[in-house]
PDB file of C-alpha atoms in Angstrom:
ATOM      1  CA  SER A   1     -16.708   3.970   7.171  1.00 57.00           C
ATOM      2  CA  GLN A   2     -14.329   3.595   4.272  1.00 59.00           C
ATOM      3  CA  GLU A   3     -12.530   0.296   3.823  1.00 83.00           C
ATOM      4  CA  LEU A   4      -9.502  -0.517   1.769  1.00 90.00           C
ATOM      5  CA  GLU A   5      -8.634  -3.953   0.504  1.00 93.00           C
ATOM      6  CA  GLN A   6      -5.127  -4.717  -0.653  1.00 95.00           C
ATOM      7  CA  SER A   7      -4.153  -7.729  -2.709  1.00 95.00           C
ATOM      8  CA  PRO A   8      -2.223  -9.850  -2.551  1.00 97.00           C
ATOM      9  CA  GLN A   9      -1.440  -9.953   1.176  1.00 95.00           C
ATOM     10  CA  SER A  10       2.036 -11.221   0.403  1.00 96.00           C
ATOM     11  CA  LEU A  11       4.124 -11.665  -2.692  1.00 96.00           C
ATOM     12  CA  ILE A  12       7.383 -13.499  -3.332  1.00 97.00           C
ATOM     13  CA  VAL A  13       9.146 -12.844  -6.617  1.00 97.00           C
ATOM     14  CA  GLN A  14      12.496 -13.502  -8.211  1.00 97.00           C
ATOM     15  CA  GLU A  15      14.719 -10.516  -8.836  1.00 97.00           C
ATOM     16  CA  GLY A  16      14.030  -9.004 -12.234  1.00 97.00           C
ATOM     17  CA  LYS A  17      10.364  -9.955 -12.333  1.00 97.00           C
ATOM     18  CA  ASN A  18       7.520  -7.457 -12.667  1.00 97.00           C
ATOM     19  CA  LEU A  19       4.747  -7.334 -10.083  1.00 98.00           C
ATOM     20  CA  THR A  20       1.502  -5.536  -9.317  1.00 98.00           C
ATOM     21  CA  ILE A  21      -0.200  -4.703  -6.015  1.00 98.00           C
ATOM     22  CA  ASN A  22      -3.833  -3.641  -5.959  1.00 97.00           C
ATOM     23  CA  CYS A  23      -5.823  -1.425  -3.629  1.00 96.00           C
ATOM     24  CA  THR A  24      -9.618  -1.243  -3.774  1.00 94.00           C
ATOM     25  CA  SER A  25     -11.865   1.160  -1.931  1.00 91.00           C
ATOM     26  CA  SER A  26     -15.500   0.749  -1.024  1.00 86.00           C
ATOM     27  CA  LYS A  27     -16.051   4.458  -1.694  1.00 85.00           C
ATOM     28  CA  THR A  28     -14.863   7.122  -4.105  1.00 84.00           C
ATOM     29  CA  LEU A  29     -11.577   8.576  -2.978  1.00 83.00           C
ATOM     30  CA  TYR A  30     -10.416  12.140  -2.697  1.00 82.00           C
ATOM     31  CA  GLY A  31      -6.810  10.989  -2.756  1.00 87.00           C
ATOM     32  CA  LEU A  32      -4.864   7.735  -2.774  1.00 91.00           C
ATOM     33  CA  TYR A  33      -1.422   7.418  -1.183  1.00 94.00           C
ATOM     34  CA  TRP A  34       1.174   4.692  -1.578  1.00 96.00           C
ATOM     35  CA  TYR A  35       3.777   4.102   1.122  1.00 96.00           C
ATOM     36  CA  LYS A  36       6.552   1.606   1.684  1.00 96.00           C
ATOM     37  CA  GLN A  37       7.617   0.398   5.106  1.00 94.00           C
ATOM     38  CA  LYS A  38      10.685  -1.569   6.042  1.00 87.00           C
ATOM     39  CA  TYR A  39      10.572  -3.604   9.212  1.00 77.00           C
ATOM     40  CA  GLY A  40      10.880  -1.414  12.297  1.00 74.00           C
ATOM     41  CA  GLU A  41      10.939   1.791  10.293  1.00 81.00           C
ATOM     42  CA  GLY A  42       8.481   4.494   9.414  1.00 87.00           C
ATOM     43  CA  LEU A  43       6.413   4.831   6.275  1.00 93.00           C
ATOM     44  CA  ILE A  44       8.232   6.147   3.237  1.00 93.00           C
ATOM     45  CA  PHE A  45       6.038   8.257   0.968  1.00 93.00           C
ATOM     46  CA  LEU A  46       6.013   6.946  -2.601  1.00 95.00           C
ATOM     47  CA  MET A  47       3.227   8.669  -4.510  1.00 93.00           C
ATOM     48  CA  MET A  48      -0.105  10.416  -4.184  1.00 92.00           C
ATOM     49  CA  LEU A  49      -2.862  10.231  -6.803  1.00 93.00           C
ATOM     50  CA  GLN A  50      -5.898  12.484  -6.904  1.00 89.00           C
ATOM     51  CA  LYS A  51      -7.358  12.578 -10.386  1.00 89.00           C
ATOM     52  CA  GLY A  52      -9.309   9.796 -12.038  1.00 90.00           C
ATOM     53  CA  GLY A  53      -7.109   8.064 -14.583  1.00 92.00           C
ATOM     54  CA  GLU A  54      -3.970   9.584 -13.107  1.00 95.00           C
ATOM     55  CA  GLU A  55      -0.680   7.746 -13.426  1.00 96.00           C
ATOM     56  CA  LYS A  56       2.633   8.576 -11.762  1.00 96.00           C
ATOM     57  CA  SER A  57       6.041   6.981 -11.986  1.00 95.00           C
ATOM     58  CA  HIS A  58       9.172   7.151  -9.920  1.00 89.00           C
ATOM     59  CA  GLU A  59      12.175   5.117 -10.980  1.00 90.00           C
ATOM     60  CA  LYS A  60      10.777   1.611 -11.539  1.00 95.00           C
ATOM     61  CA  ILE A  61       7.512   2.104  -9.667  1.00 97.00           C
ATOM     62  CA  THR A  62       4.289   3.185 -11.381  1.00 97.00           C
ATOM     63  CA  ALA A  63       0.997   3.896  -9.648  1.00 97.00           C
ATOM     64  CA  LYS A  64      -2.374   4.346 -11.305  1.00 96.00           C
ATOM     65  CA  LEU A  65      -5.788   5.478 -10.106  1.00 94.00           C
ATOM     66  CA  ASP A  66      -8.819   4.324 -12.070  1.00 91.00           C
ATOM     67  CA  GLU A  67     -11.365   6.694 -13.595  1.00 85.00           C
ATOM     68  CA  LYS A  68     -13.910   6.061 -10.864  1.00 87.00           C
ATOM     69  CA  LYS A  69     -11.267   6.755  -8.201  1.00 84.00           C
ATOM     70  CA  GLN A  70     -11.993   3.555  -6.331  1.00 90.00           C
ATOM     71  CA  GLN A  71      -9.116   1.351  -7.363  1.00 93.00           C
ATOM     72  CA  SER A  72      -5.376   1.839  -7.587  1.00 95.00           C
ATOM     73  CA  SER A  73      -2.507  -0.353  -8.668  1.00 97.00           C
ATOM     74  CA  LEU A  74       1.194  -0.191  -7.922  1.00 98.00           C
ATOM     75  CA  HIS A  75       3.447  -1.777 -10.511  1.00 98.00           C
ATOM     76  CA  ILE A  76       7.140  -2.509 -10.048  1.00 98.00           C
ATOM     77  CA  THR A  77       9.207  -3.237 -13.125  1.00 97.00           C
ATOM     78  CA  ALA A  78      12.304  -5.424 -12.947  1.00 97.00           C
ATOM     79  CA  SER A  79      12.121  -5.869  -9.184  1.00 97.00           C
ATOM     80  CA  GLN A  80      15.248  -5.707  -7.034  1.00 96.00           C
ATOM     81  CA  PRO A  81      15.941  -6.843  -3.453  1.00 95.00           C
ATOM     82  CA  SER A  82      15.837  -3.171  -2.439  1.00 94.00           C
ATOM     83  CA  HIS A  83      12.132  -3.156  -3.320  1.00 96.00           C
ATOM     84  CA  ALA A  84      11.373  -5.624  -0.539  1.00 96.00           C
ATOM     85  CA  GLY A  85       9.185  -4.377   2.284  1.00 96.00           C
ATOM     86  CA  ILE A  86       5.570  -3.710   3.155  1.00 95.00           C
ATOM     87  CA  TYR A  87       3.562  -1.648   0.709  1.00 97.00           C
ATOM     88  CA  LEU A  88       0.604   0.240   2.097  1.00 96.00           C
ATOM     89  CA  CYS A  89      -2.136   2.137   0.364  1.00 95.00           C
ATOM     90  CA  GLY A  90      -3.841   4.943   2.241  1.00 93.00           C
ATOM     91  CA  ALA A  91      -7.042   6.647   1.178  1.00 90.00           C
ATOM     92  CA  ASP A  92      -8.285  10.120   1.911  1.00 85.00           C
ATOM     93  CA  GLY A  93     -12.043  10.103   1.620  1.00 75.00           C
ATOM     94  CA  THR A  94     -12.680  13.477   3.144  1.00 74.00           C
ATOM     95  CA  SER A  95      -9.998  15.712   1.589  1.00 64.00           C
ATOM     96  CA  TYR A  96      -8.736  16.708   5.024  1.00 75.00           C
ATOM     97  CA  GLY A  97      -5.987  14.171   5.325  1.00 80.00           C
ATOM     98  CA  LYS A  98      -7.653  11.607   7.529  1.00 87.00           C
ATOM     99  CA  LEU A  99      -6.146   8.515   5.933  1.00 91.00           C
ATOM    100  CA  THR A 100      -7.584   5.032   6.023  1.00 92.00           C
ATOM    101  CA  PHE A 101      -5.031   2.296   5.376  1.00 94.00           C
ATOM    102  CA  GLY A 102      -5.146  -1.116   3.837  1.00 92.00           C
ATOM    103  CA  GLN A 103      -3.631  -4.049   5.680  1.00 93.00           C
ATOM    104  CA  GLY A 104      -0.463  -3.943   3.592  1.00 94.00           C
ATOM    105  CA  THR A 105       1.273  -6.214   1.096  1.00 96.00           C
ATOM    106  CA  ILE A 106       4.487  -7.924   2.148  1.00 96.00           C
ATOM    107  CA  LEU A 107       6.889  -8.081  -0.782  1.00 97.00           C
ATOM    108  CA  THR A 108       9.891 -10.397  -0.804  1.00 97.00           C
ATOM    109  CA  VAL A 109      12.357 -10.263  -3.680  1.00 97.00           C
ATOM    110  CA  HIS A 110      14.797 -13.142  -3.976  1.00 95.00           C
ATOM    111  CA  PRO A 111      18.162 -12.365  -5.587  1.00 91.00           C
TER     112      PRO A 111
ATOM    113  CA  GLU B   1      15.582  19.133   5.453  1.00 64.00           C
ATOM    114  CA  ALA B   2      14.923  17.069   8.570  1.00 80.00           C
ATOM    115  CA  GLY B   3      12.035  14.652   8.433  1.00 92.00           C
ATOM    116  CA  VAL B   4       9.400  13.921  11.042  1.00 95.00           C
ATOM    117  CA  THR B   5      11.013  12.782  14.267  1.00 95.00           C
ATOM    118  CA  GLN B   6       9.468  10.890  17.154  1.00 97.00           C
ATOM    119  CA  PHE B   7      10.639  10.213  20.671  1.00 97.00           C
ATOM    120  CA  PRO B   8      11.095   7.754  22.227  1.00 97.00           C
ATOM    121  CA  SER B   9      11.559   5.014  19.634  1.00 95.00           C
ATOM    122  CA  HIS B  10      10.514   2.386  22.168  1.00 96.00           C
ATOM    123  CA  SER B  11       8.727   2.532  25.498  1.00 97.00           C
ATOM    124  CA  VAL B  12       7.887  -0.296  27.859  1.00 98.00           C
ATOM    125  CA  ILE B  13       5.608   0.566  30.758  1.00 97.00           C
ATOM    126  CA  GLU B  14       3.385  -1.238  33.200  1.00 97.00           C
ATOM    127  CA  LYS B  15      -0.367  -1.123  33.109  1.00 97.00           C
ATOM    128  CA  GLY B  16      -1.615   1.914  34.972  1.00 97.00           C
ATOM    129  CA  GLN B  17       1.450   4.022  34.312  1.00 97.00           C
ATOM    130  CA  THR B  18       1.625   7.160  32.199  1.00 98.00           C
ATOM    131  CA  VAL B  19       3.554   7.600  28.979  1.00 98.00           C
ATOM    132  CA  THR B  20       4.094  10.676  26.841  1.00 98.00           C
ATOM    133  CA  LEU B  21       5.065  10.412  23.204  1.00 98.00           C
ATOM    134  CA  ARG B  22       6.527  13.312  21.299  1.00 98.00           C
ATOM    135  CA  CYS B  23       6.436  14.233  17.632  1.00 98.00           C
ATOM    136  CA  ASP B  24       8.378  16.961  15.852  1.00 97.00           C
ATOM    137  CA  PRO B  25       6.927  17.618  12.400  1.00 97.00           C
ATOM    138  CA  ILE B  26       8.764  18.888   9.370  1.00 95.00           C
ATOM    139  CA  SER B  27       9.463  22.590   9.793  1.00 94.00           C
ATOM    140  CA  GLY B  28       6.728  24.702   8.240  1.00 93.00           C
ATOM    141  CA  HIS B  29       4.121  21.943   8.242  1.00 94.00           C
ATOM    142  CA  ASP B  30       0.970  23.210   9.907  1.00 94.00           C
ATOM    143  CA  ASN B  31      -0.783  19.851   9.718  1.00 95.00           C
ATOM    144  CA  LEU B  32       0.157  17.149  12.171  1.00 96.00           C
ATOM    145  CA  TYR B  33      -1.482  13.733  12.408  1.00 96.00           C
ATOM    146  CA  TRP B  34      -1.303  10.888  14.889  1.00 97.00           C
ATOM    147  CA  TYR B  35      -1.955   7.295  13.840  1.00 97.00           C
ATOM    148  CA  ARG B  36      -1.414   3.970  15.525  1.00 97.00           C
ATOM    149  CA  ARG B  37      -1.088   0.361  14.560  1.00 95.00           C
ATOM    150  CA  VAL B  38      -2.019  -2.276  17.065  1.00 94.00           C
ATOM    151  CA  MET B  39      -0.890  -5.855  16.585  1.00 86.00           C
ATOM    152  CA  GLY B  40      -2.350  -7.470  13.492  1.00 82.00           C
ATOM    153  CA  LYS B  41      -4.512  -4.508  12.543  1.00 90.00           C
ATOM    154  CA  GLU B  42      -4.358  -1.720  10.004  1.00 93.00           C
ATOM    155  CA  ILE B  43      -2.896   1.687  10.768  1.00 95.00           C
ATOM    156  CA  LYS B  44      -5.694   3.784  12.255  1.00 95.00           C
ATOM    157  CA  PHE B  45      -6.126   7.543  12.369  1.00 95.00           C
ATOM    158  CA  LEU B  46      -6.216   9.122  15.827  1.00 96.00           C
ATOM    159  CA  LEU B  47      -6.334  12.872  15.333  1.00 95.00           C
ATOM    160  CA  HIS B  48      -5.327  15.847  13.215  1.00 95.00           C
ATOM    161  CA  PHE B  49      -3.955  19.223  14.270  1.00 95.00           C
ATOM    162  CA  VAL B  50      -3.885  22.337  12.158  1.00 94.00           C
ATOM    163  CA  LYS B  51      -1.324  24.482  13.894  1.00 94.00           C
ATOM    164  CA  GLU B  52      -2.313  24.282  17.569  1.00 94.00           C
ATOM    165  CA  SER B  53      -6.002  23.485  16.960  1.00 94.00           C
ATOM    166  CA  LYS B  54      -7.540  20.035  16.870  1.00 94.00           C
ATOM    167  CA  GLN B  55      -9.167  19.715  13.449  1.00 92.00           C
ATOM    168  CA  ASP B  56     -10.401  16.166  13.903  1.00 92.00           C
ATOM    169  CA  GLU B  57     -10.053  13.920  16.930  1.00 93.00           C
ATOM    170  CA  SER B  58     -12.614  11.351  15.900  1.00 92.00           C
ATOM    171  CA  GLY B  59     -10.097   8.515  16.076  1.00 93.00           C
ATOM    172  CA  MET B  60      -9.079   8.985  19.696  1.00 95.00           C
ATOM    173  CA  PRO B  61     -10.087   5.764  21.439  1.00 92.00           C
ATOM    174  CA  ASN B  62     -11.086   7.194  24.829  1.00 92.00           C
ATOM    175  CA  ASN B  63     -10.368   9.906  27.363  1.00 93.00           C
ATOM    176  CA  ARG B  64      -7.208   8.205  28.552  1.00 96.00           C
ATOM    177  CA  PHE B  65      -5.541   9.710  25.504  1.00 97.00           C
ATOM    178  CA  LEU B  66      -4.636  13.399  25.460  1.00 97.00           C
ATOM    179  CA  ALA B  67      -2.929  15.128  22.553  1.00 97.00           C
ATOM    180  CA  GLU B  68      -1.520  18.632  22.637  1.00 97.00           C
ATOM    181  CA  ARG B  69       0.307  20.890  20.264  1.00 97.00           C
ATOM    182  CA  THR B  70       1.121  24.032  22.158  1.00 86.00           C
ATOM    183  CA  GLY B  71       2.495  26.765  19.946  1.00 88.00           C
ATOM    184  CA  GLY B  72       1.727  24.799  16.822  1.00 85.00           C
ATOM    185  CA  THR B  73       5.133  23.148  16.648  1.00 93.00           C
ATOM    186  CA  TYR B  74       5.788  19.787  18.249  1.00 97.00           C
ATOM    187  CA  SER B  75       3.009  17.600  19.597  1.00 98.00           C
ATOM    188  CA  THR B  76       2.684  15.242  22.526  1.00 98.00           C
ATOM    189  CA  LEU B  77       0.380  12.290  22.996  1.00 98.00           C
ATOM    190  CA  LYS B  78      -0.138  11.230  26.587  1.00 98.00           C
ATOM    191  CA  VAL B  79      -1.688   7.956  27.632  1.00 97.00           C
ATOM    192  CA  GLN B  80      -2.873   7.932  31.243  1.00 96.00           C
ATOM    193  CA  PRO B  81      -3.390   5.380  32.663  1.00 97.00           C
ATOM    194  CA  ALA B  82      -2.054   2.943  30.091  1.00 97.00           C
ATOM    195  CA  GLU B  83      -3.896  -0.310  29.437  1.00 97.00           C
ATOM    196  CA  LEU B  84      -2.661  -3.509  27.799  1.00 96.00           C
ATOM    197  CA  GLU B  85      -4.648  -2.834  24.624  1.00 96.00           C
ATOM    198  CA  ASP B  86      -2.773   0.435  24.114  1.00 97.00           C
ATOM    199  CA  SER B  87       0.292  -1.504  22.988  1.00 97.00           C
ATOM    200  CA  GLY B  88       1.256  -0.860  19.402  1.00 96.00           C
ATOM    201  CA  VAL B  89       3.200   1.499  17.185  1.00 96.00           C
ATOM    202  CA  TYR B  90       2.241   5.167  17.272  1.00 97.00           C
ATOM    203  CA  PHE B  91       3.040   7.118  14.134  1.00 97.00           C
ATOM    204  CA  CYS B  92       3.101  10.831  13.598  1.00 97.00           C
ATOM    205  CA  ALA B  93       2.814  12.464  10.193  1.00 96.00           C
ATOM    206  CA  SER B  94       2.903  16.018   8.935  1.00 95.00           C
ATOM    207  CA  SER B  95       1.898  17.830   5.783  1.00 94.00           C
ATOM    208  CA  TYR B  96       2.140  21.342   4.394  1.00 92.00           C
ATOM    209  CA  ARG B  97      -1.338  21.537   2.896  1.00 84.00           C
ATOM    210  CA  THR B  98      -4.528  20.470   4.621  1.00 78.00           C
ATOM    211  CA  GLN B  99      -6.307  19.425   1.453  1.00 75.00           C
ATOM    212  CA  GLY B 100      -4.460  17.007  -0.745  1.00 73.00           C
ATOM    213  CA  GLY B 101      -1.207  17.430   1.093  1.00 82.00           C
ATOM    214  CA  GLU B 102       1.431  14.733   0.997  1.00 89.00           C
ATOM    215  CA  GLN B 103       1.778  13.247   4.468  1.00 92.00           C
ATOM    216  CA  TYR B 104       5.270  12.384   5.644  1.00 93.00           C
ATOM    217  CA  PHE B 105       5.549   9.898   8.458  1.00 95.00           C
ATOM    218  CA  GLY B 106       7.952   9.582  11.333  1.00 95.00           C
ATOM    219  CA  PRO B 107       9.619   6.292  12.332  1.00 94.00           C
ATOM    220  CA  GLY B 108       7.027   5.619  15.016  1.00 95.00           C
ATOM    221  CA  THR B 109       7.124   4.897  18.737  1.00 97.00           C
ATOM    222  CA  ARG B 110       6.683   1.274  19.739  1.00 96.00           C
ATOM    223  CA  LEU B 111       4.715   1.189  22.984  1.00 97.00           C
ATOM    224  CA  THR B 112       4.514  -1.976  25.032  1.00 97.00           C
ATOM    225  CA  VAL B 113       2.236  -2.064  28.056  1.00 97.00           C
ATOM    226  CA  THR B 114       2.854  -5.030  30.369  1.00 97.00           C
TER     227      THR B 114
END
């Protein structure tokens, strides 16, 4: 079965700092999803990557998928307290939407 | 446009009782997924509907779990009888496309079995 490893497990940064979260798969991915979750709430869709080498940005968040489609990174520029939460990567290895999730990265941003 | 909604938001039941969770997907989304997160573990896939048909139910833990999607609109997930290990957060997601479709998640139902 496919496994996803996220790193780091938790991250504490000062407001304004840049940060990167990584997601590594044991198998080639059909698609890679990034979500954000705030405590007690559902998962908020951030971005989906499908092509090797693909990069997408939304506001201050950039996600990349490597050429081999086994590793993705999520980069936040000039972090803000509103970025705090749990970031989850989800992988689709079958193309039919059955997502496997990493354990999540807890991000804390101090003002 | 309304997002994915789930009901109830919380449910506390005793072992052996029955609970039914409901999910209303985004209008027009044929694909509906159920996932759950038990304490300390990753979010795990349970099953996938395309309209009213079960496309993949490989993640359903056992026959105490029954999912339905009559009419291809909302879905229910029944747990009968509930066991302690069924406690966790049950998420529903929906997408427009089956292949490569963006999945939008609901807020989840927190189930506690005592």
